[in-house]
CSV table of C-alpha atoms in Angstrom, one decimal:
chain,number,residue,atom,x,y,z
O,722,UNK,CA,-159.0,-16.6,-32.7
O,723,UNK,CA,-155.3,-16.6,-31.8
O,724,UNK,CA,-153.1,-14.4,-33.8
O,725,UNK,CA,-149.4,-13.3,-33.8
O,726,UNK,CA,-147.3,-14.8,-31.0
O,727,UNK,CA,-150.2,-16.8,-29.5
O,728,UNK,CA,-150.8,-18.5,-32.8
O,729,UNK,CA,-147.1,-19.7,-32.9
O,730,UNK,CA,-146.9,-20.6,-29.2
O,731,UNK,CA,-146.4,-24.3,-28.5
O,732,UNK,CA,-149.1,-26.4,-26.9
O,733,UNK,CA,-148.6,-27.8,-23.4
O,734,UNK,CA,-147.6,-31.2,-24.9
O,735,UNK,CA,-145.1,-29.6,-27.3
O,736,UNK,CA,-143.7,-27.5,-24.5
O,737,UNK,CA,-143.1,-30.6,-22.3
O,738,UNK,CA,-141.7,-32.7,-25.2
O,739,UNK,CA,-139.3,-29.9,-26.1
O,740,UNK,CA,-138.0,-29.6,-22.5
O,741,UNK,CA,-137.6,-33.4,-22.2
O,742,UNK,CA,-135.5,-33.5,-25.4
O,743,UNK,CA,-131.7,-33.6,-25.1
O,744,UNK,CA,-129.2,-31.5,-27.0
O,745,UNK,CA,-127.3,-34.5,-28.5
O,746,UNK,CA,-124.5,-35.3,-31.0
O,747,UNK,CA,-127.0,-35.8,-33.8
O,748,UNK,CA,-128.3,-32.2,-33.6
O,749,UNK,CA,-132.0,-33.3,-33.6
O,750,UNK,CA,-134.4,-35.2,-31.3
O,751,UNK,CA,-133.5,-38.8,-30.8
O,752,UNK,CA,-135.8,-41.0,-32.9
O,753,UNK,CA,-135.4,-44.4,-31.3
O,754,UNK,CA,-135.7,-45.4,-27.6
O,755,UNK,CA,-132.2,-46.9,-27.7
O,756,UNK,CA,-129.6,-45.4,-30.1
O,757,UNK,CA,-126.0,-46.1,-29.2
O,758,UNK,CA,-124.8,-43.6,-31.9
O,759,UNK,CA,-126.3,-40.7,-30.0
O,760,UNK,CA,-124.5,-38.9,-27.2
O,761,UNK,CA,-126.4,-36.5,-24.9
O,762,UNK,CA,-124.0,-33.6,-24.9
O,763,UNK,CA,-125.9,-31.6,-22.3
O,764,UNK,CA,-125.8,-34.4,-19.8
O,765,UNK,CA,-122.1,-34.8,-20.3
O,766,UNK,CA,-121.4,-31.1,-20.0
O,767,UNK,CA,-123.4,-30.5,-16.8
O,768,UNK,CA,-122.3,-33.7,-15.1
O,769,UNK,CA,-118.6,-33.1,-15.8
O,770,UNK,CA,-118.9,-29.4,-14.9
O,771,UNK,CA,-120.6,-30.2,-11.6
O,772,UNK,CA,-118.1,-33.0,-11.0
O,773,UNK,CA,-115.3,-30.5,-11.3
O,774,UNK,CA,-117.1,-28.1,-9.0
O,775,UNK,CA,-117.5,-30.9,-6.5
O,776,UNK,CA,-113.8,-31.7,-6.6
O,777,UNK,CA,-112.9,-28.0,-6.3
O,778,UNK,CA,-115.2,-27.4,-3.3
O,779,UNK,CA,-113.8,-30.5,-1.4
O,780,UNK,CA,-110.2,-29.6,-2.3
O,781,UNK,CA,-110.8,-26.0,-1.1
O,782,UNK,CA,-112.3,-27.3,2.2
O,783,UNK,CA,-109.3,-29.6,2.7
O,784,UNK,CA,-106.7,-26.9,1.8
O,785,UNK,CA,-108.3,-24.3,4.1
O,786,UNK,CA,-109.0,-26.6,7.0
O,787,UNK,CA,-107.8,-25.3,10.3
O,788,UNK,CA,-107.6,-26.7,13.8
O,789,UNK,CA,-109.0,-23.5,15.2
O,790,UNK,CA,-112.6,-22.3,15.1
O,791,UNK,CA,-113.9,-23.4,11.7
O,792,UNK,CA,-115.8,-21.1,9.4
O,793,UNK,CA,-119.2,-22.0,8.2
O,794,UNK,CA,-118.0,-23.6,5.0
O,795,UNK,CA,-115.4,-25.8,6.8
O,796,UNK,CA,-118.0,-26.7,9.5
O,797,UNK,CA,-120.5,-27.8,6.8
O,798,UNK,CA,-117.9,-30.0,5.1
O,799,UNK,CA,-116.8,-31.4,8.4
O,800,UNK,CA,-120.4,-32.4,9.2
O,801,UNK,CA,-120.6,-34.2,5.8
O,802,UNK,CA,-117.3,-35.9,6.3
O,803,UNK,CA,-118.3,-37.1,9.8
O,804,UNK,CA,-121.6,-38.4,8.5
O,805,UNK,CA,-120.1,-40.3,5.6
O,806,UNK,CA,-117.3,-41.6,7.9
O,807,UNK,CA,-119.7,-43.0,10.4
O,808,UNK,CA,-121.8,-44.7,7.7
O,809,UNK,CA,-118.7,-46.2,6.1
O,810,UNK,CA,-117.4,-47.5,9.5
O,811,UNK,CA,-120.7,-49.3,10.1
O,812,UNK,CA,-120.8,-50.9,6.6
O,813,UNK,CA,-117.1,-51.5,5.5
O,814,UNK,CA,-115.0,-53.0,8.3
O,815,UNK,CA,-111.7,-52.8,6.5
O,816,UNK,CA,-109.9,-49.7,7.5
O,817,UNK,CA,-107.7,-49.9,4.5
O,818,UNK,CA,-110.7,-50.0,2.1
O,819,UNK,CA,-112.3,-47.1,3.9
O,820,UNK,CA,-109.4,-44.9,2.9
O,821,UNK,CA,-110.7,-45.0,-0.6
O,822,UNK,CA,-114.3,-45.8,-0.2
O,823,UNK,CA,-115.2,-43.1,2.3
O,824,UNK,CA,-113.8,-40.2,0.2
O,825,UNK,CA,-115.5,-41.8,-2.8
O,826,UNK,CA,-118.9,-41.8,-1.0
O,827,UNK,CA,-118.4,-38.2,0.1
O,828,UNK,CA,-117.7,-37.2,-3.5
O,829,UNK,CA,-120.6,-39.1,-4.8
O,830,UNK,CA,-123.0,-37.5,-2.3
O,831,UNK,CA,-121.9,-33.9,-3.1
O,832,UNK,CA,-121.8,-34.6,-6.8
O,833,UNK,CA,-125.3,-36.1,-7.0
O,834,UNK,CA,-126.6,-33.4,-4.7
O,835,UNK,CA,-125.3,-30.7,-7.0
O,836,UNK,CA,-126.7,-32.4,-10.1
O,837,UNK,CA,-130.1,-32.8,-8.5
O,838,UNK,CA,-130.0,-29.2,-7.4
O,839,UNK,CA,-130.0,-28.1,-11.0
O,840,UNK,CA,-133.7,-28.7,-10.9
O,841,UNK,CA,-134.2,-25.6,-8.7
O,842,UNK,CA,-133.1,-23.3,-11.5
O,843,UNK,CA,-135.9,-21.5,-13.4
O,844,UNK,CA,-137.2,-23.9,-15.9
O,845,UNK,CA,-136.5,-21.8,-19.0
O,846,UNK,CA,-133.5,-19.9,-17.8
O,847,UNK,CA,-130.6,-21.9,-19.3
O,848,UNK,CA,-132.5,-23.3,-22.3
O,849,UNK,CA,-133.4,-19.7,-23.3
O,850,UNK,CA,-129.7,-18.6,-22.8
O,851,UNK,CA,-128.6,-21.5,-25.0
O,852,UNK,CA,-131.2,-20.6,-27.6
O,853,UNK,CA,-129.8,-17.1,-27.7
O,854,UNK,CA,-126.2,-18.3,-27.9
O,855,UNK,CA,-127.0,-20.7,-30.8
O,856,UNK,CA,-129.5,-18.3,-32.5
O,857,UNK,CA,-131.9,-21.2,-32.7
O,858,UNK,CA,-135.2,-20.6,-30.8
O,859,UNK,CA,-135.9,-24.3,-31.0
O,860,UNK,CA,-132.6,-25.5,-29.6
O,861,UNK,CA,-132.8,-28.3,-27.1
O,862,UNK,CA,-131.2,-28.3,-23.7
O,863,UNK,CA,-131.7,-30.3,-20.5
O,864,UNK,CA,-129.8,-29.2,-17.4
O,865,UNK,CA,-130.5,-31.9,-14.8
O,866,UNK,CA,-128.0,-34.8,-15.5
O,867,UNK,CA,-129.7,-37.2,-13.0
O,868,UNK,CA,-133.0,-36.9,-14.9
O,869,UNK,CA,-131.2,-38.7,-17.8
O,870,UNK,CA,-131.2,-42.5,-17.4
O,871,UNK,CA,-127.9,-42.7,-19.3
O,872,UNK,CA,-126.2,-40.7,-16.6
O,873,UNK,CA,-127.6,-42.6,-13.6
O,874,UNK,CA,-127.0,-46.0,-15.1
O,875,UNK,CA,-123.5,-44.9,-16.0
O,876,UNK,CA,-122.8,-44.0,-12.4
O,877,UNK,CA,-124.4,-47.2,-11.1
O,878,UNK,CA,-122.2,-49.2,-13.6
O,879,UNK,CA,-119.2,-47.4,-12.2
O,880,UNK,CA,-120.2,-48.6,-8.7
O,881,UNK,CA,-120.5,-52.1,-10.1
O,882,UNK,CA,-117.0,-52.0,-11.5
O,883,UNK,CA,-115.7,-50.9,-8.1
O,884,UNK,CA,-117.5,-53.8,-6.5
O,885,UNK,CA,-115.9,-56.2,-9.0
O,886,UNK,CA,-112.5,-54.7,-8.2
O,887,UNK,CA,-113.0,-55.2,-4.4
O,888,UNK,CA,-114.4,-58.7,-5.0
O,889,UNK,CA,-111.2,-59.6,-6.8
O,890,UNK,CA,-108.9,-57.7,-4.4
O,891,UNK,CA,-110.4,-59.2,-1.2
O,892,UNK,CA,-111.1,-62.8,-2.4
O,893,UNK,CA,-108.6,-63.2,-5.2
O,894,UNK,CA,-109.6,-63.8,-8.8
O,895,UNK,CA,-109.9,-67.6,-8.2
O,896,UNK,CA,-111.9,-67.1,-5.0
O,897,UNK,CA,-114.3,-64.7,-6.6
O,898,UNK,CA,-114.9,-67.0,-9.6
O,899,UNK,CA,-115.5,-69.9,-7.2
O,900,UNK,CA,-118.0,-67.8,-5.3
O,901,UNK,CA,-119.8,-67.0,-8.5
O,902,UNK,CA,-120.5,-70.7,-9.1
O,903,UNK,CA,-120.7,-71.9,-5.5
O,904,UNK,CA,-123.1,-69.3,-3.9
O,905,UNK,CA,-125.8,-69.0,-2.9
O,906,UNK,CA,-127.1,-72.6,-3.1
O,907,UNK,CA,-123.9,-74.5,-2.3
O,908,UNK,CA,-120.7,-75.8,-3.8
O,909,UNK,CA,-122.3,-78.7,-5.8
O,910,UNK,CA,-121.3,-79.1,-9.5
O,911,UNK,CA,-124.9,-79.6,-10.6
O,912,UNK,CA,-125.9,-76.2,-8.9
O,913,UNK,CA,-123.1,-74.3,-10.7
O,914,UNK,CA,-125.3,-73.0,-13.6
O,915,UNK,CA,-128.1,-72.0,-11.3
O,916,UNK,CA,-125.7,-70.2,-8.9
O,917,UNK,CA,-124.0,-68.4,-11.7
O,918,UNK,CA,-127.3,-67.3,-13.2
O,919,UNK,CA,-128.5,-66.0,-9.7
O,920,UNK,CA,-125.2,-64.1,-9.3
O,921,UNK,CA,-125.6,-62.4,-12.7
O,922,UNK,CA,-129.2,-61.5,-11.9
O,923,UNK,CA,-128.2,-60.1,-8.5
O,924,UNK,CA,-125.5,-57.9,-10.0
O,925,UNK,CA,-127.8,-56.7,-12.8
O,926,UNK,CA,-130.7,-56.0,-10.4
O,927,UNK,CA,-128.6,-54.0,-8.0
O,928,UNK,CA,-127.0,-52.0,-10.8
O,929,UNK,CA,-130.2,-51.2,-12.7
O,930,UNK,CA,-132.3,-50.4,-9.6
O,931,UNK,CA,-129.4,-48.2,-8.3
O,932,UNK,CA,-129.6,-46.1,-11.4
O,933,UNK,CA,-133.3,-46.3,-12.0
O,934,UNK,CA,-134.2,-45.1,-8.5
O,935,UNK,CA,-132.3,-41.8,-8.8
O,936,UNK,CA,-133.5,-41.3,-12.4
O,937,UNK,CA,-137.1,-42.0,-11.6
O,938,UNK,CA,-137.3,-39.5,-8.8
O,939,UNK,CA,-135.5,-36.7,-10.6
O,940,UNK,CA,-137.4,-37.2,-13.8
O,941,UNK,CA,-140.7,-37.1,-12.0
O,942,UNK,CA,-139.6,-33.9,-10.1
O,943,UNK,CA,-138.6,-32.2,-13.4
O,944,UNK,CA,-141.9,-33.1,-15.0
O,945,UNK,CA,-143.8,-31.7,-12.1
O,946,UNK,CA,-142.0,-28.4,-12.3
O,947,UNK,CA,-142.9,-28.3,-16.0
O,948,UNK,CA,-146.6,-28.9,-15.2
O,949,UNK,CA,-146.5,-26.2,-12.6
O,950,UNK,CA,-144.8,-23.8,-15.0
O,951,UNK,CA,-147.6,-24.4,-17.5
O,952,UNK,CA,-150.2,-23.3,-14.9
O,953,UNK,CA,-148.4,-20.0,-14.7
O,954,UNK,CA,-148.2,-19.7,-18.5
O,955,UNK,CA,-151.9,-20.4,-18.9
O,956,UNK,CA,-153.2,-17.7,-16.6
O,957,UNK,CA,-152.6,-14.9,-19.1
O,958,UNK,CA,-154.8,-16.5,-21.8
O,959,UNK,CA,-157.6,-17.5,-19.4
O,960,UNK,CA,-160.7,-15.4,-18.9
O,961,UNK,CA,-162.8,-14.6,-15.8
O,962,UNK,CA,-161.6,-16.0,-12.4
O,963,UNK,CA,-159.8,-18.9,-14.1
O,964,UNK,CA,-156.7,-16.8,-14.8
O,965,UNK,CA,-156.1,-15.5,-11.3
O,966,UNK,CA,-156.8,-19.0,-9.9
O,967,UNK,CA,-154.3,-20.5,-12.2
O,968,UNK,CA,-151.7,-17.9,-11.2
O,969,UNK,CA,-152.4,-18.5,-7.6
O,970,UNK,CA,-152.1,-22.3,-8.1
O,971,UNK,CA,-148.9,-21.8,-9.9
O,972,UNK,CA,-147.4,-19.8,-7.0
O,973,UNK,CA,-148.7,-22.0,-4.2
O,974,UNK,CA,-147.9,-25.3,-6.0
O,975,UNK,CA,-144.5,-24.1,-7.2
O,976,UNK,CA,-143.5,-22.9,-3.7
O,977,UNK,CA,-144.8,-26.1,-2.0
O,978,UNK,CA,-143.1,-28.4,-4.5
O,979,UNK,CA,-139.8,-26.5,-4.4
O,980,UNK,CA,-139.7,-26.8,-0.6
O,981,UNK,CA,-140.6,-30.5,-0.7
O,982,UNK,CA,-138.1,-31.1,-3.6
O,983,UNK,CA,-135.3,-29.9,-1.4
O,984,UNK,CA,-135.9,-33.0,0.7
O,985,UNK,CA,-136.0,-35.2,-2.4
O,986,UNK,CA,-132.8,-33.7,-3.8
O,987,UNK,CA,-130.9,-34.4,-0.5
O,988,UNK,CA,-132.5,-37.7,0.2
O,989,UNK,CA,-131.8,-39.1,-3.3
O,990,UNK,CA,-128.1,-38.1,-3.0
O,991,UNK,CA,-127.9,-39.8,0.4
O,992,UNK,CA,-129.6,-42.9,-0.8
O,993,UNK,CA,-127.3,-43.2,-3.8
O,994,UNK,CA,-124.3,-42.7,-1.6
O,995,UNK,CA,-125.6,-45.3,1.0
O,996,UNK,CA,-126.3,-47.9,-1.7
O,997,UNK,CA,-122.7,-47.3,-3.0
O,998,UNK,CA,-121.4,-48.1,0.5
O,999,UNK,CA,-123.7,-51.1,0.9
O,1000,UNK,CA,-122.7,-52.7,-2.4
O,1001,UNK,CA,-119.0,-52.1,-1.9
O,1002,UNK,CA,-119.4,-53.5,1.6
O,1003,UNK,CA,-121.1,-56.6,0.2
O,1004,UNK,CA,-118.1,-57.1,-2.0
O,1005,UNK,CA,-116.0,-57.5,1.1
O,1006,UNK,CA,-118.1,-60.3,2.4
O,1007,UNK,CA,-117.9,-64.0,1.5
O,1008,UNK,CA,-120.8,-66.4,1.1
């Protein structure tokens, strides 16, 4: 029979639910799936903080750039800049537009990469620190902003607004409105409602899939880290050979998933950046 600390320990389900609950403006777990009155404060804090770090790192690389032999930091940033520049040239043919879009894509890549990388921190490290600061052992905190659908859809909506801006800038307001009603099935008055509906569906599908793809991968990765952590937590309460096997599984699975997750973190940042370039590039094209 469990006594003391073991009796008060959360179950596996309670542990996961607690770690998947945001510290929000209401001060308690969100009740409804959609609640516009609730703001996830942890997502805002970590995304803004990492955004500022991104801007600082890129500013420092630019300010310390030299024409001589570059240091490792400058060389790494130059590789990223060249990679993004090559991708932007192949997608966006307007040199004037690339002056803004290429730096935007670089910033997006580094920002999303840093947000994704929060998943590599020990699962309970920052939540435990936060619980100590607040004096509440049940305080909620999630540290991976891209595992929050609000954040990823917010970023994809930002990309949508940039696409609208370039549609209007390149084609003119009248030209873009005409395209909304004349494409993709032709400039016939009786096709205008169908064309407009198809355009709305296209914009919505691109925006939602853009945000959902990043969220789905990072949420799944975060959940897997929790399940692996539970294997390590369970070995101390298991008898016989089960305990050592659980501990071994925790170490092996944790190491393997962490190594594989490095690829996922970088790949998802690259995909989000590439889709940003593709969607902005499509805004430059006429039907």
